[in-house]
Short mmCIF file of C-alpha atoms in Angstrom, two decimals:
data_model
loop_
_atom_site.label_atom_id
_atom_site.label_comp_id
_atom_site.label_asym_id
_atom_site.label_seq_id
_atom_site.Cartn_x
_atom_site.Cartn_y
_atom_site.Cartn_z
CA MET C 1 -203.13 -214.44 273.33
CA GLU C 2 -205.73 -214.55 270.61
CA ARG C 3 -204.94 -213.21 267.15
CA ARG C 4 -207.72 -211.48 265.33
CA ALA C 5 -207.98 -212.04 261.61
CA ARG C 6 -207.40 -208.91 259.62
CA SER C 7 -210.11 -208.03 257.19
CA ARG C 8 -208.45 -207.31 253.88
CA ARG C 9 -209.97 -207.43 250.44
CA HIS C 10 -207.95 -209.45 247.98
CA LEU C 11 -207.93 -209.22 244.22
CA ARG C 12 -208.58 -212.44 242.38
CA VAL C 13 -208.15 -213.68 238.86
CA VAL C 14 -211.36 -213.61 236.85
CA SER C 15 -211.79 -216.78 234.82
CA SER C 16 -213.86 -217.20 231.68
CA THR C 17 -216.35 -219.33 233.66
CA ASP C 18 -217.32 -216.35 235.84
CA THR C 19 -220.11 -214.98 233.65
CA GLU C 20 -221.03 -211.93 235.74
CA GLU C 21 -217.45 -210.75 236.18
CA THR C 22 -216.52 -211.58 232.58
CA ALA C 23 -219.35 -209.38 231.35
CA SER C 24 -218.00 -206.43 233.36
CA VAL C 25 -214.45 -207.01 232.09
CA SER C 26 -215.57 -207.16 228.46
CA SER C 27 -217.70 -204.03 228.89
CA ALA C 28 -214.61 -202.24 230.25
CA SER C 29 -212.58 -203.28 227.23
CA VAL C 30 -215.37 -202.04 224.95
CA ARG C 31 -215.43 -198.76 226.86
CA TYR C 32 -211.79 -198.08 226.01
CA GLY C 33 -211.75 -199.82 222.61
CA ASP C 34 -211.43 -196.55 220.70
CA LEU C 35 -208.22 -195.42 222.44
CA ALA C 36 -205.15 -195.48 220.20
CA ASP C 37 -202.81 -196.30 223.11
CA ARG C 38 -203.68 -199.95 223.69
CA ARG C 39 -201.50 -200.20 226.80
CA LEU C 40 -203.38 -197.26 228.34
CA ALA C 41 -206.70 -198.87 227.40
CA SER C 42 -205.76 -202.19 228.99
CA ILE C 43 -204.55 -200.53 232.21
CA LEU C 44 -207.73 -198.42 232.39
CA ALA C 45 -209.84 -201.59 232.04
CA ALA C 46 -207.70 -203.50 234.56
CA GLU C 47 -207.90 -200.69 237.12
CA ASP C 48 -211.68 -200.45 236.63
CA THR C 49 -211.96 -204.16 237.41
CA ALA C 50 -209.53 -203.92 240.34
CA GLU C 51 -211.50 -201.00 241.76
CA ARG C 52 -214.68 -203.13 241.73
CA TYR C 53 -212.75 -205.69 243.81
CA GLY C 54 -211.34 -203.29 246.39
CA LEU C 55 -208.61 -201.10 244.86
CA THR C 56 -208.92 -197.59 246.23
CA PRO C 57 -209.58 -195.00 243.50
CA TYR C 58 -206.66 -192.98 244.88
CA ALA C 59 -204.21 -195.75 243.93
CA ARG C 60 -205.01 -195.59 240.21
CA SER C 61 -202.42 -194.54 237.63
CA THR C 62 -205.14 -193.78 235.06
CA CYS C 63 -208.22 -191.56 235.04
CA PRO C 64 -211.51 -193.17 233.95
CA VAL C 65 -213.19 -189.75 233.76
CA HIS C 66 -210.75 -188.27 231.24
CA ARG C 67 -209.60 -191.65 229.83
CA CYS C 68 -205.91 -190.80 230.08
CA TRP C 69 -202.87 -191.20 232.35
CA LEU C 70 -203.60 -189.59 235.70
CA HIS C 71 -200.66 -187.16 235.57
CA GLN C 72 -202.06 -185.72 232.32
CA CYS C 73 -205.31 -184.51 233.91
CA ILE C 74 -204.61 -184.24 237.66
CA ALA C 75 -204.65 -180.43 237.41
CA GLU C 76 -208.34 -180.48 236.42
CA PRO C 77 -210.79 -179.18 239.07
CA VAL C 78 -212.62 -182.53 239.19
CA HIS C 79 -209.55 -184.02 240.94
CA VAL C 80 -209.75 -181.60 243.90
CA SER C 81 -211.45 -182.99 247.01
CA ALA C 82 -211.72 -180.85 250.12
CA ALA C 83 -213.47 -183.73 251.92
CA THR C 84 -210.58 -186.19 251.50
CA GLY C 85 -207.81 -183.59 251.27
CA HIS C 86 -206.62 -184.60 247.80
CA ARG C 87 -205.10 -181.58 246.05
CA TRP C 88 -206.23 -179.44 248.98
CA CYS C 89 -204.31 -177.03 251.23
CA PRO C 90 -205.51 -177.40 254.83
CA GLU C 91 -203.85 -174.14 255.91
CA CYS C 92 -205.76 -171.75 253.66
CA GLU C 93 -208.51 -174.14 252.55
CA SER C 94 -207.95 -173.83 248.82
CA PRO C 95 -207.06 -176.10 245.89
CA VAL C 96 -203.42 -177.00 245.40
CA GLU C 97 -201.61 -176.48 242.09
CA VAL C 98 -199.79 -179.37 240.40
CA ASP C 99 -196.57 -178.99 238.40
CA ILE C 100 -195.55 -182.00 236.33
CA ASP C 101 -192.38 -182.16 234.25
CA GLU C 102 -192.92 -184.91 231.68
CA ALA C 103 -189.91 -184.00 229.56
CA GLY C 104 -187.18 -183.89 232.17
CA MET C 105 -186.83 -186.24 235.11
CA GLY C 106 -190.59 -186.68 235.41
CA SER C 107 -190.88 -184.66 238.58
CA VAL C 108 -194.20 -183.92 240.29
CA ARG C 109 -194.65 -181.01 242.69
CA LEU C 110 -197.66 -179.72 244.64
CA HIS C 111 -197.83 -176.16 245.93
CA CYS C 112 -200.47 -173.77 247.16
CA SER C 113 -200.66 -170.64 245.05
CA ARG C 114 -202.53 -168.80 247.81
CA CYS C 115 -200.21 -169.31 250.83
CA GLY C 116 -197.11 -170.60 249.00
CA LEU C 117 -196.75 -173.70 251.18
CA LEU C 118 -196.07 -177.25 250.04
CA PRO C 119 -199.02 -179.04 251.69
CA ASP C 120 -197.61 -182.26 253.13
CA THR C 121 -200.64 -184.37 254.00
CA THR C 122 -201.34 -188.06 253.55
CA ALA C 123 -203.86 -187.35 250.80
CA ASN C 124 -201.45 -185.09 248.91
CA ARG C 125 -198.69 -187.69 249.23
CA GLU C 126 -201.13 -190.14 247.59
CA VAL C 127 -201.56 -187.66 244.73
CA LEU C 128 -197.79 -187.41 244.31
CA LEU C 129 -197.37 -191.20 244.34
CA ALA C 130 -200.22 -191.73 241.86
CA CYS C 131 -198.77 -189.13 239.48
CA ARG C 132 -195.28 -190.62 239.69
CA THR C 133 -196.73 -194.08 239.09
CA SER C 134 -198.68 -192.74 236.12
CA LEU C 135 -195.55 -191.16 234.64
CA SER C 136 -193.61 -194.41 235.08
CA ALA C 137 -196.40 -196.49 233.57
CA MET C 138 -196.70 -194.19 230.56
CA HIS C 139 -192.96 -194.37 229.87
CA ALA C 140 -192.68 -198.09 230.65
CA GLY C 141 -193.46 -199.03 227.05
CA ARG C 142 -190.68 -196.87 225.70
CA ARG C 143 -187.16 -198.19 225.94
CA ALA C 144 -184.57 -195.77 227.18
CA LYS C 145 -181.75 -195.23 224.73
CA LEU C 146 -178.65 -195.07 226.91
CA TYR C 147 -176.13 -195.27 224.12
CA GLU C 148 -175.91 -196.01 220.46
CA VAL C 149 -173.59 -198.61 218.97
CA PRO C 150 -171.96 -197.14 215.85
CA ASP C 151 -172.09 -199.06 212.58
CA GLU C 152 -168.75 -200.64 211.72
#
């Protein structure tokens, strides 16, 4: 039995000797150089580079259009795609609303305001995963304070 090789794009490390790729990396860092959140800027630049090498745009935790964490702008109309089904209700063919609770447990919920259903499609599950990843990435730099040791 013959095994066929699977075609899969791999990400690779870009070295300083790769002039073409280095130029694109440095231009990405310049693009986000004015952002106050340096961790956000570096992840935006890294995801831009990864997308050029095969990362699907639907796996990003940041938004290059709005230059912020994805969960902060996912409710914008630009993130609705009827063609791919992202933030789209197939039952009534309308955009899906997004509810994100940043303060509490960081929950993300999609619902259709027209028919009231929770559209469970592959594309909408990708939206949920990307928003949850974005929330986690945003809070990753902040240490949770579980308890406080009193001064003695």
